[in-house]
Amino acid sequence: MSRLREDMSVIMSPQEPIAGPVSMHEAMARAIKYNLDERVKLMEMAVANQQLDLSRFDMLPRLVAGAGYTGRNNESGSESLNLATGRRTGESTTATDRHRRTADLGFTWNILDFGVSYLRARQNANLVLIADERRRRVVQGILQDVRTSYWRAVAAERLLKRIEPLEKRIEAARKNANALEAQRVQAPLQTLSYQRALVDTLRQLQTLRRELVAAKSQLGALMGLPPGENFSIQMPPDVTGKDVPAITASVESLETYALLNRPELLEESYNARITADETRRALLKLLPGIDLNAGLHYDSNSFLLNQRWADYGARVSWNILSLASASDTHAFSKAQEDLVAFRRQALSVAVLSQVRVAMVQFRELSQEFSLNADQAAIDRRIRQQYVNSSTVGQQGDMSVIQAEVSELVSDLRRDLVYADLQNAYARVMVSAGVDPMPEAVPSQDLATLRQAVSDGLGAWQQKAGGTARLQDLLVPATTSEKAPAEKAPVDTATEPKTAPVATRGDEPAARKASAPERVTVAELPPLPAASMTAPMTVSFSPSTGSEPVKVYSVPPSALAPLGRPSAR
């Protein structure tokens, strides 16, 4: 009961009151501020920071102060033995008082322990960064769930109000059908078919209610509201086929941004640092330890010549047998580093796949939503036609009810697909590792958080789309060793080294060294035409030898003035 009271005091802690209908941005702001999962990650970050602060003290030397009192009930006397004669002296002497006081102040510093503690502090610093990345991942997931739950709750608010009166009409129609069956006004099979159609329609409505009734509660739980607290949702305009969110950033830019910013990949990078420091720690423990010590001492023993004195010294100790495990320790540490690297590389492949899949799902759901929106508009017009026909007596209540249910189902399917579309839109953000919040927020009040969320969601595509493509960031591999002989028929020893850049003969050597890896035909200098038109591959070796071999694709006409046979 004590634990329950303590937990409920936190769960039911007062929040900023909800002043009006909750918009999506306000729901996200409340989730950031009050969601317990996000607060858990914040506490984990605080604990990691405290652990980092404590680990820094481990690098300090030991400074131990001690004091004591010693007493005994008799004298501490002793005799001595003359080693030359083998006789006892026969006289008892003492050199210690029966009661004495001592005090010590000792300084000890092990240099090996200092190095180990320094590496441990660096590992704890990386653990703080890992805790921050895990918090980022939780926040991104929470905001994605809030977006999906908000639009499902909007669909529930719109359609639950329409389901209840329709259910009442179906119940009234069932009573009328039962009365007709009792009076035998119609054929029994026709009456029973009519009743079954009514029951099937009512069952569809109850299924729809079951899918929608918990959406608002899920949104409240994500916002951190106490269970059962009532709130209203800000209702946006009805969605149409034109309300598809647009993603203007290219897939290639999102892939690059994801590889640079995904919390999981950054966490693995920090784990690689921790593993590398663990390797250093393991190897450092194989080295000899050096102890430096100094101390101040006091002893009240009256027989001492000096009751106060200082001592100092140094000691080297080394477990020589630890050298036998040095190679195995190094191999094990390197295997751990390789494991972390392979895990990060495998995760990078998964991240690239997630970005691609998220974009494909978003595009497919965009098309599906457009079709559902068109179908909802058509069912609305069909229902209106049935209503018009019913007013003039051409259609019965059952046809009108079925048309209204079809319209309701189409609207629900459209709104649920739109919620899935919003979820796919958020999944693209999450798969790319985009933070919907800026790195620094000036205040933690709801108004500031709401504005920060709004600004972040409005600018995430500019932030992620401005990243270079992945293939532009990779350094192209040199082809000097891999190019077959037939791919480089020109003898580089006799070929003028300025041929690929003939129009820039007056350039400095530094500018020539920065020529592109491949030169297209359009960039070649105009030269007399030759009989052959098929392009050739030409290799260019700089004179310095430090630059990679350049490979160019040029037409034979560019090589004709160099005296090469046209067949080559």
XYZ file of C-alpha atoms in Angstrom:
568
model
C 0.000 0.000 0.000
C 2.894 2.349 0.700
C 4.353 1.616 -2.760
C 0.934 2.114 -4.328
C 0.453 5.491 -2.691
C 3.901 6.614 -3.775
C 3.382 5.501 -7.374
C -0.064 7.031 -7.667
C 1.226 10.328 -6.324
C 3.543 10.462 -9.330
C 1.103 9.083 -11.903
C -1.719 11.347 -10.750
C 0.507 14.392 -10.265
C -1.192 17.612 -11.388
C -0.516 18.811 -14.922
C -1.158 22.019 -16.740
C -4.927 22.015 -17.268
C -6.338 21.447 -20.734
C -7.855 24.794 -21.666
C -9.656 23.700 -24.836
C -9.713 21.145 -27.624
C -6.376 19.363 -27.977
C -4.583 19.782 -31.291
C -1.988 17.355 -32.611
C 0.889 19.699 -31.743
C -0.393 20.162 -28.196
C -0.799 16.399 -27.821
C 2.831 15.962 -28.891
C 3.970 18.688 -26.480
C 2.121 17.033 -23.603
C 3.604 13.655 -24.536
C 7.116 15.122 -24.452
C 6.522 16.724 -21.065
C 4.358 14.200 -19.236
C 4.814 10.802 -20.893
C 6.319 8.449 -18.317
C 8.427 6.519 -20.837
C 10.162 9.716 -21.886
C 10.655 10.700 -18.245
C 12.243 7.303 -17.575
C 14.807 7.988 -20.312
C 15.486 11.422 -18.842
C 16.134 9.812 -15.467
C 18.465 7.276 -17.107
C 20.393 10.190 -18.599
C 20.605 11.819 -15.165
C 21.869 8.578 -13.619
C 24.477 8.204 -16.372
C 25.659 11.759 -15.731
C 25.950 11.073 -12.017
C 27.914 7.912 -12.723
C 30.258 9.921 -14.954
C 30.825 12.459 -12.180
C 31.596 9.685 -9.700
C 33.974 7.886 -12.045
C 36.127 10.996 -12.318
C 36.952 10.748 -8.620
C 38.445 7.293 -9.201
C 41.363 8.934 -11.012
C 42.426 10.776 -7.853
C 45.119 9.298 -5.593
C 44.259 7.883 -2.179
C 44.788 10.169 0.809
C 44.016 8.228 3.978
C 44.000 9.774 7.443
C 43.942 7.610 10.564
C 44.262 7.960 14.314
C 44.251 5.432 17.155
C 44.887 4.612 20.768
C 46.696 1.561 22.090
C 46.940 0.363 25.696
C 47.817 -2.794 27.660
C 47.639 -3.934 31.293
C 51.365 -4.615 31.705
C 54.679 -3.617 30.320
C 55.810 -4.797 26.905
C 59.217 -6.027 28.079
C 61.671 -8.451 26.527
C 65.129 -9.919 26.993
C 67.891 -10.324 24.466
C 70.250 -13.154 23.510
C 73.970 -12.717 23.055
C 74.695 -14.536 19.842
C 78.410 -14.759 20.516
C 78.121 -16.457 23.937
C 74.627 -17.923 23.576
C 73.630 -16.477 26.979
C 70.678 -14.344 27.858
C 71.402 -10.915 29.121
C 69.092 -11.473 32.084
C 67.796 -7.965 31.934
C 64.270 -7.173 30.763
C 63.870 -4.017 28.768
C 61.002 -2.260 27.055
C 60.822 0.297 24.252
C 57.076 0.894 24.203
C 54.802 2.800 26.560
C 51.817 0.957 28.019
C 49.496 3.609 26.622
C 50.192 5.481 23.420
C 48.430 7.420 20.682
C 49.115 7.240 16.931
C 48.137 9.295 13.903
C 48.862 8.814 10.181
C 48.234 10.703 6.952
C 49.097 8.492 3.980
C 49.205 9.368 0.256
C 49.112 6.513 -2.273
C 48.891 6.710 -6.036
C 48.994 3.786 -8.436
C 49.736 5.074 -11.929
C 48.271 1.956 -13.540
C 45.010 2.417 -11.629
C 44.930 6.021 -12.787
C 45.074 4.921 -16.422
C 42.388 2.301 -15.896
C 40.158 4.826 -14.108
C 40.678 7.354 -16.900
C 39.530 4.853 -19.514
C 36.559 3.896 -17.348
C 35.574 7.566 -17.105
C 35.722 7.842 -20.895
C 33.467 4.800 -21.165
C 30.984 6.377 -18.765
C 31.031 9.544 -20.860
C 30.024 7.457 -23.881
C 27.304 5.819 -21.777
C 25.848 9.289 -21.213
C 25.725 9.801 -24.979
C 24.112 6.370 -25.399
C 21.434 7.311 -22.857
C 20.748 10.484 -24.825
C 20.371 8.533 -28.074
C 17.954 6.137 -26.405
C 15.934 9.103 -25.185
C 15.875 10.460 -28.755
C 14.616 7.115 -30.041
C 11.847 7.012 -27.415
C 10.762 10.580 -28.207
C 10.642 9.837 -31.934
C 8.546 6.715 -31.318
C 6.197 8.523 -28.931
C 5.560 11.349 -31.397
C 4.893 8.831 -34.155
C 2.362 7.041 -31.943
C 0.757 10.352 -30.964
C 0.299 11.307 -34.614
C -1.364 7.974 -35.429
C -3.559 7.948 -32.310
C -4.618 11.545 -32.876
C -5.937 10.870 -36.364
C -7.635 7.663 -35.248
C -9.259 9.612 -32.427
C -10.403 12.228 -34.966
C -11.965 9.454 -37.039
C -13.665 8.093 -33.907
C -15.054 11.503 -32.941
C -16.463 11.984 -36.419
C -18.031 8.584 -36.884
C -19.195 7.536 -33.411
C -21.697 10.382 -33.439
C -23.108 9.018 -36.693
C -23.175 5.384 -35.574
C -25.508 5.835 -32.594
C -28.558 7.301 -34.470
C -28.055 4.761 -37.249
C -28.126 1.927 -34.707
C -31.397 3.273 -33.311
C -32.919 3.311 -36.787
C -31.810 -0.279 -37.378
C -33.344 -1.377 -34.052
C -36.616 0.301 -35.034
C -36.491 -1.412 -38.430
C -35.936 -4.785 -36.706
C -39.039 -4.267 -34.560
C -41.067 -3.440 -37.638
C -39.717 -6.552 -39.392
C -40.675 -8.719 -36.411
C -44.177 -7.228 -36.486
C -44.491 -7.937 -40.200
C -43.374 -11.510 -39.622
C -45.974 -11.965 -36.866
C -48.739 -10.498 -39.027
C -47.636 -12.586 -42.041
C -47.959 -9.585 -44.319
C -45.007 -10.719 -46.448
C -43.582 -14.060 -47.369
C -41.606 -15.589 -44.453
C -38.409 -15.985 -46.490
C -38.510 -12.356 -47.589
C -39.087 -11.177 -44.017
C -36.302 -13.334 -42.613
C -33.878 -12.156 -45.321
C -34.745 -8.585 -44.401
C -34.116 -9.281 -40.696
C -30.804 -10.971 -41.452
C -29.678 -7.978 -43.522
C -30.575 -5.711 -40.584
C -28.649 -7.865 -38.113
C -25.629 -8.040 -40.431
C -25.687 -4.252 -40.791
C -25.908 -3.823 -37.010
C -22.990 -6.211 -36.563
C -20.884 -4.125 -38.955
C -21.662 -1.010 -36.933
C -20.670 -2.698 -33.687
C -17.390 -3.830 -35.273
C -16.699 -0.263 -36.313
C -17.468 0.939 -32.798
C -15.026 -1.570 -31.313
C -12.231 -0.311 -33.575
C -12.813 3.322 -32.646
C -13.920 3.371 -29.028
C -10.378 3.054 -27.529
C -8.609 5.542 -29.829
C -9.187 8.535 -27.574
C -8.054 6.649 -24.473
C -4.840 5.624 -26.219
C -4.168 9.256 -27.111
C -4.752 10.303 -23.500
C -2.337 7.636 -22.259
C 0.356 8.841 -24.666
C -0.132 12.410 -23.416
C 0.402 11.205 -19.848
C -3.137 12.038 -18.698
C -4.557 10.125 -15.717
C -6.732 7.208 -16.860
C -10.335 8.223 -17.404
C -9.706 11.967 -17.666
C -12.013 13.515 -20.228
C -10.798 15.894 -22.916
C -11.924 17.063 -26.321
C -10.033 16.887 -29.621
C -9.606 19.761 -32.010
C -11.393 18.596 -35.132
C -9.631 19.419 -38.409
C -11.634 19.808 -41.630
C -12.813 16.649 -43.340
C -10.033 15.065 -45.304
C -10.261 14.743 -49.054
C -8.146 13.172 -51.726
C -6.093 16.377 -51.902
C -4.989 16.216 -48.236
C -2.038 13.912 -48.869
C 1.106 15.071 -47.007
C 3.978 15.658 -49.388
C 7.570 14.496 -48.967
C 9.844 16.570 -51.171
C 13.158 15.214 -49.850
C 14.783 12.582 -52.028
C 15.243 9.026 -50.841
C 19.012 9.292 -51.315
C 19.221 12.324 -49.016
C 17.073 10.608 -46.391
C 19.341 7.560 -46.527
C 22.432 9.678 -45.925
C 20.753 11.586 -43.112
C 19.657 8.305 -41.536
C 23.178 6.861 -41.595
C 24.472 10.020 -39.942
C 21.718 10.606 -37.375
C 19.828 7.424 -36.528
C 19.973 6.918 -32.733
C 20.673 3.211 -33.130
C 23.711 3.806 -35.352
C 25.070 6.532 -33.098
C 24.601 4.221 -30.138
C 26.641 1.559 -31.907
C 29.328 4.150 -32.643
C 29.549 4.949 -28.952
C 29.623 1.225 -28.184
C 32.586 0.963 -30.542
C 34.367 3.642 -28.506
C 33.562 1.796 -25.288
C 34.852 -1.471 -26.732
C 38.056 0.203 -27.928
C 38.633 1.620 -24.443
C 37.906 -1.809 -22.977
C 40.661 -3.193 -25.195
C 43.048 -0.548 -23.903
C 42.054 -1.341 -20.326
C 42.702 -5.052 -20.842
C 46.139 -4.385 -22.302
C 46.931 -1.778 -19.669
C 46.365 -4.295 -16.899
C 49.159 -6.420 -18.355
C 51.710 -3.703 -17.626
C 53.608 -3.426 -14.327
C 52.044 -1.266 -11.656
C 53.906 1.668 -10.145
C 52.921 2.749 -6.633
C 53.974 6.130 -5.295
C 53.460 6.631 -1.568
C 54.211 9.215 1.068
C 53.006 9.693 4.620
C 53.102 11.751 7.813
C 53.121 9.822 11.091
C 52.913 10.541 14.819
C 53.441 8.180 17.741
C 53.306 9.280 21.395
C 55.706 6.518 22.450
C 58.173 8.246 24.754
C 60.949 5.815 23.884
C 61.076 6.969 20.262
C 63.812 9.318 19.271
C 61.494 11.034 16.757
C 57.794 10.931 17.554
C 56.926 12.698 14.316
C 58.330 11.651 10.952
C 57.565 11.477 7.230
C 58.328 8.663 4.837
C 58.046 8.198 1.097
C 58.827 5.606 -1.507
C 57.979 3.891 -4.761
C 57.248 0.297 -5.642
C 56.962 -1.571 -8.931
C 54.966 -4.800 -9.092
C 54.275 -6.965 -12.112
C 52.447 -10.214 -12.470
C 54.764 -11.844 -14.983
C 52.403 -14.776 -15.530
C 49.859 -12.348 -17.019
C 52.081 -12.146 -20.097
C 51.009 -15.686 -20.958
C 47.468 -14.445 -21.611
C 48.514 -11.288 -23.469
C 47.946 -12.692 -26.956
C 44.598 -14.227 -26.023
C 43.503 -11.017 -24.315
C 44.411 -8.988 -27.371
C 42.650 -11.426 -29.706
C 39.506 -11.413 -27.561
C 39.444 -7.617 -27.424
C 39.874 -7.321 -31.179
C 37.096 -9.861 -31.707
C 34.816 -7.678 -29.605
C 35.715 -4.637 -31.675
C 35.044 -6.554 -34.891
C 31.702 -7.718 -33.513
C 30.631 -4.149 -32.755
C 31.764 -3.029 -36.210
C 29.885 -5.843 -37.967
C 26.801 -5.143 -35.869
C 26.912 -1.484 -36.853
C 27.364 -2.389 -40.524
C 24.447 -4.835 -40.406
C 22.351 -2.162 -38.729
C 23.332 0.298 -41.457
C 21.954 -2.069 -44.070
C 18.751 -2.401 -42.042
C 18.483 1.382 -41.760
C 18.822 1.821 -45.513
C 16.132 -0.806 -46.027
C 13.857 0.873 -43.495
C 14.121 4.213 -45.291
C 13.314 2.607 -48.628
C 10.450 0.563 -47.214
C 9.031 3.588 -45.376
C 9.028 5.625 -48.583
C 7.410 2.787 -50.545
C 4.717 2.343 -47.903
C 4.063 6.080 -47.852
C 3.618 6.192 -51.622
C 1.356 3.136 -51.622
C -0.784 4.517 -48.809
C -1.009 7.844 -50.625
C -2.526 6.096 -53.619
C -4.758 3.960 -51.404
C -6.021 7.021 -49.553
C -6.850 8.792 -52.817
C -8.915 5.785 -53.932
C -10.692 5.559 -50.567
C -11.460 9.265 -50.644
C -12.970 8.885 -54.124
C -15.003 5.879 -52.973
C -16.299 7.793 -49.933
C -17.398 10.645 -52.199
C -19.186 8.196 -54.528
C -20.933 6.421 -51.608
C -22.074 9.801 -50.295
C -23.716 10.586 -53.647
C -25.242 7.087 -53.783
C -26.722 7.529 -50.304
C -28.184 10.867 -51.394
C -29.798 9.191 -54.403
C -31.361 6.532 -52.141
C -32.646 9.232 -49.802
C -34.181 11.135 -52.698
C -35.780 7.934 -54.012
C -37.091 7.103 -50.529
C -38.862 10.441 -50.194
C -40.922 9.683 -53.279
C -41.652 6.121 -52.182
C -39.447 4.312 -54.659
C -37.061 2.773 -52.078
C -37.612 1.151 -48.699
C -35.914 1.886 -45.393
C -33.565 -1.062 -45.780
C -31.997 0.312 -48.962
C -31.531 3.710 -47.367
C -30.027 2.159 -44.232
C -27.632 0.034 -46.252
C -26.610 3.079 -48.277
C -25.955 5.023 -45.075
C -23.942 2.153 -43.620
C -21.922 1.886 -46.834
C -21.210 5.600 -46.673
C -20.243 5.306 -43.016
C -17.924 2.389 -43.694
C -16.333 4.231 -46.612
C -15.786 7.327 -44.465
C -14.302 5.212 -41.703
C -12.014 3.369 -44.102
C -10.923 6.678 -45.605
C -10.171 8.174 -42.182
C -8.366 5.059 -40.947
C -6.276 4.887 -44.113
C -5.509 8.571 -43.591
C -4.371 7.761 -40.056
C -2.164 5.003 -41.502
C -0.888 7.516 -44.065
C 0.041 9.919 -41.275
C 1.745 7.028 -39.507
C 3.695 6.207 -42.672
C 4.648 9.881 -42.969
C 5.959 9.811 -39.406
C 7.695 6.487 -40.073
C 9.701 8.155 -42.829
C 10.852 10.741 -40.295
C 11.701 8.092 -37.708
C 13.510 5.862 -40.214
C 15.589 8.862 -41.301
C 16.428 9.687 -37.679
C 14.950 13.193 -37.854
C 14.248 14.846 -34.522
C 10.930 16.741 -34.625
C 12.273 18.896 -31.801
C 15.177 21.351 -31.977
C 18.316 20.514 -30.015
C 17.674 23.265 -27.450
C 14.288 24.463 -26.175
C 14.357 27.675 -24.104
C 11.585 26.541 -21.759
C 9.642 23.414 -20.866
C 6.183 24.991 -20.663
C 3.528 23.652 -23.002
C 3.304 26.776 -25.143
C 7.051 26.703 -25.899
C 7.060 22.944 -26.513
C 4.029 23.222 -28.792
C 5.714 25.921 -30.862
C 8.953 23.909 -30.990
C 7.083 20.839 -32.237
C 5.277 22.907 -34.860
C 8.518 24.466 -36.107
C 10.317 21.117 -36.108
C 7.615 19.298 -38.052
C 7.486 22.118 -40.574
C 11.223 22.160 -41.236
C 12.285 18.530 -41.004
C 12.327 17.985 -44.768
C 14.590 20.986 -45.332
C 16.940 19.670 -42.661
C 17.014 16.102 -43.948
C 16.690 16.915 -47.637
C 19.696 19.220 -47.588
C 22.048 16.294 -46.992
C 24.202 15.136 -49.859
C 23.449 11.833 -51.488
C 25.220 8.770 -50.160
C 27.100 8.074 -53.376
C 28.406 11.653 -53.396
C 29.956 11.209 -49.955
C 31.793 7.991 -50.763
C 35.349 8.321 -52.119
C 35.545 6.516 -55.471
C 38.039 3.654 -55.508
C 41.089 4.000 -57.710
C 41.217 1.632 -60.656
C 44.963 1.517 -61.262
C 45.327 -2.014 -59.894
C 41.968 -3.329 -61.079
C 41.979 -2.067 -64.697
C 42.705 -4.863 -67.201
C 45.414 -4.366 -69.799
C 42.922 -3.925 -72.625
C 41.216 -1.135 -70.660
C 44.375 1.004 -70.710
C 45.967 0.558 -74.134
C 47.855 3.847 -74.151
C 51.444 3.745 -72.998
C 51.631 6.213 -70.141
C 55.432 6.428 -70.413
C 55.266 8.143 -73.814
C 51.894 9.799 -73.485
C 52.031 13.508 -72.593
C 50.775 13.866 -69.050
C 48.798 16.974 -69.927
C 46.717 15.347 -72.650
C 43.502 14.984 -70.583
C 43.712 18.639 -69.588
C 45.188 20.137 -72.764
C 43.082 23.299 -72.498
C 44.520 24.032 -69.059
C 48.218 23.860 -69.856
C 48.908 27.065 -67.951
C 47.299 25.863 -64.729
C 49.436 25.377 -61.609
C 50.361 21.848 -60.659
C 48.043 21.982 -57.656
C 45.055 22.671 -59.877
C 45.984 19.813 -62.216
C 46.241 17.375 -59.289
C 42.624 18.084 -58.365
C 41.213 16.940 -61.719
C 38.050 14.819 -61.490
C 38.230 11.046 -61.413
C 36.465 10.761 -64.781
C 36.363 13.252 -67.663
C 33.475 13.128 -70.111
C 33.863 13.622 -73.862
C 32.296 17.071 -73.634
C 35.165 18.248 -71.422
C 37.876 17.195 -73.877
C 39.592 19.841 -76.007
C 38.389 20.085 -79.598
C 40.726 18.036 -81.765
C 40.644 16.925 -85.424
C 38.159 14.206 -86.155
C 39.266 10.654 -86.845
C 37.720 7.746 -88.628
C 36.708 5.863 -85.480
C 34.020 7.071 -83.062
C 34.030 4.400 -80.328
C 35.290 5.813 -76.980
C 38.457 4.474 -75.389
C 39.717 4.211 -71.803
C 42.894 6.174 -71.085
C 44.873 6.007 -67.829
C 46.882 8.952 -66.529
C 49.731 8.446 -64.018
C 50.964 11.607 -62.237
C 54.680 12.159 -62.039
C 54.688 12.427 -58.263
C 53.460 8.896 -57.712
C 51.499 9.962 -54.640
C 48.316 10.733 -56.532
C 46.014 7.902 -57.717
C 45.938 6.889 -61.344
C 43.289 8.808 -63.298
C 41.081 6.950 -65.764
C 39.415 8.864 -68.612
C 36.948 7.827 -71.310
C 37.884 9.605 -74.535
C 37.179 9.145 -78.252
C 39.991 7.981 -80.588
C 39.905 11.379 -82.300
C 41.412 12.906 -79.190
C 44.388 10.549 -79.438
C 45.025 10.869 -83.193
C 47.402 13.868 -82.893
C 49.546 11.885 -80.453
C 50.722 9.558 -83.220
C 48.844 6.464 -81.969
C 47.671 3.969 -84.635
C 43.959 4.307 -85.250
C 43.465 0.583 -84.646
C 44.487 1.123 -81.015
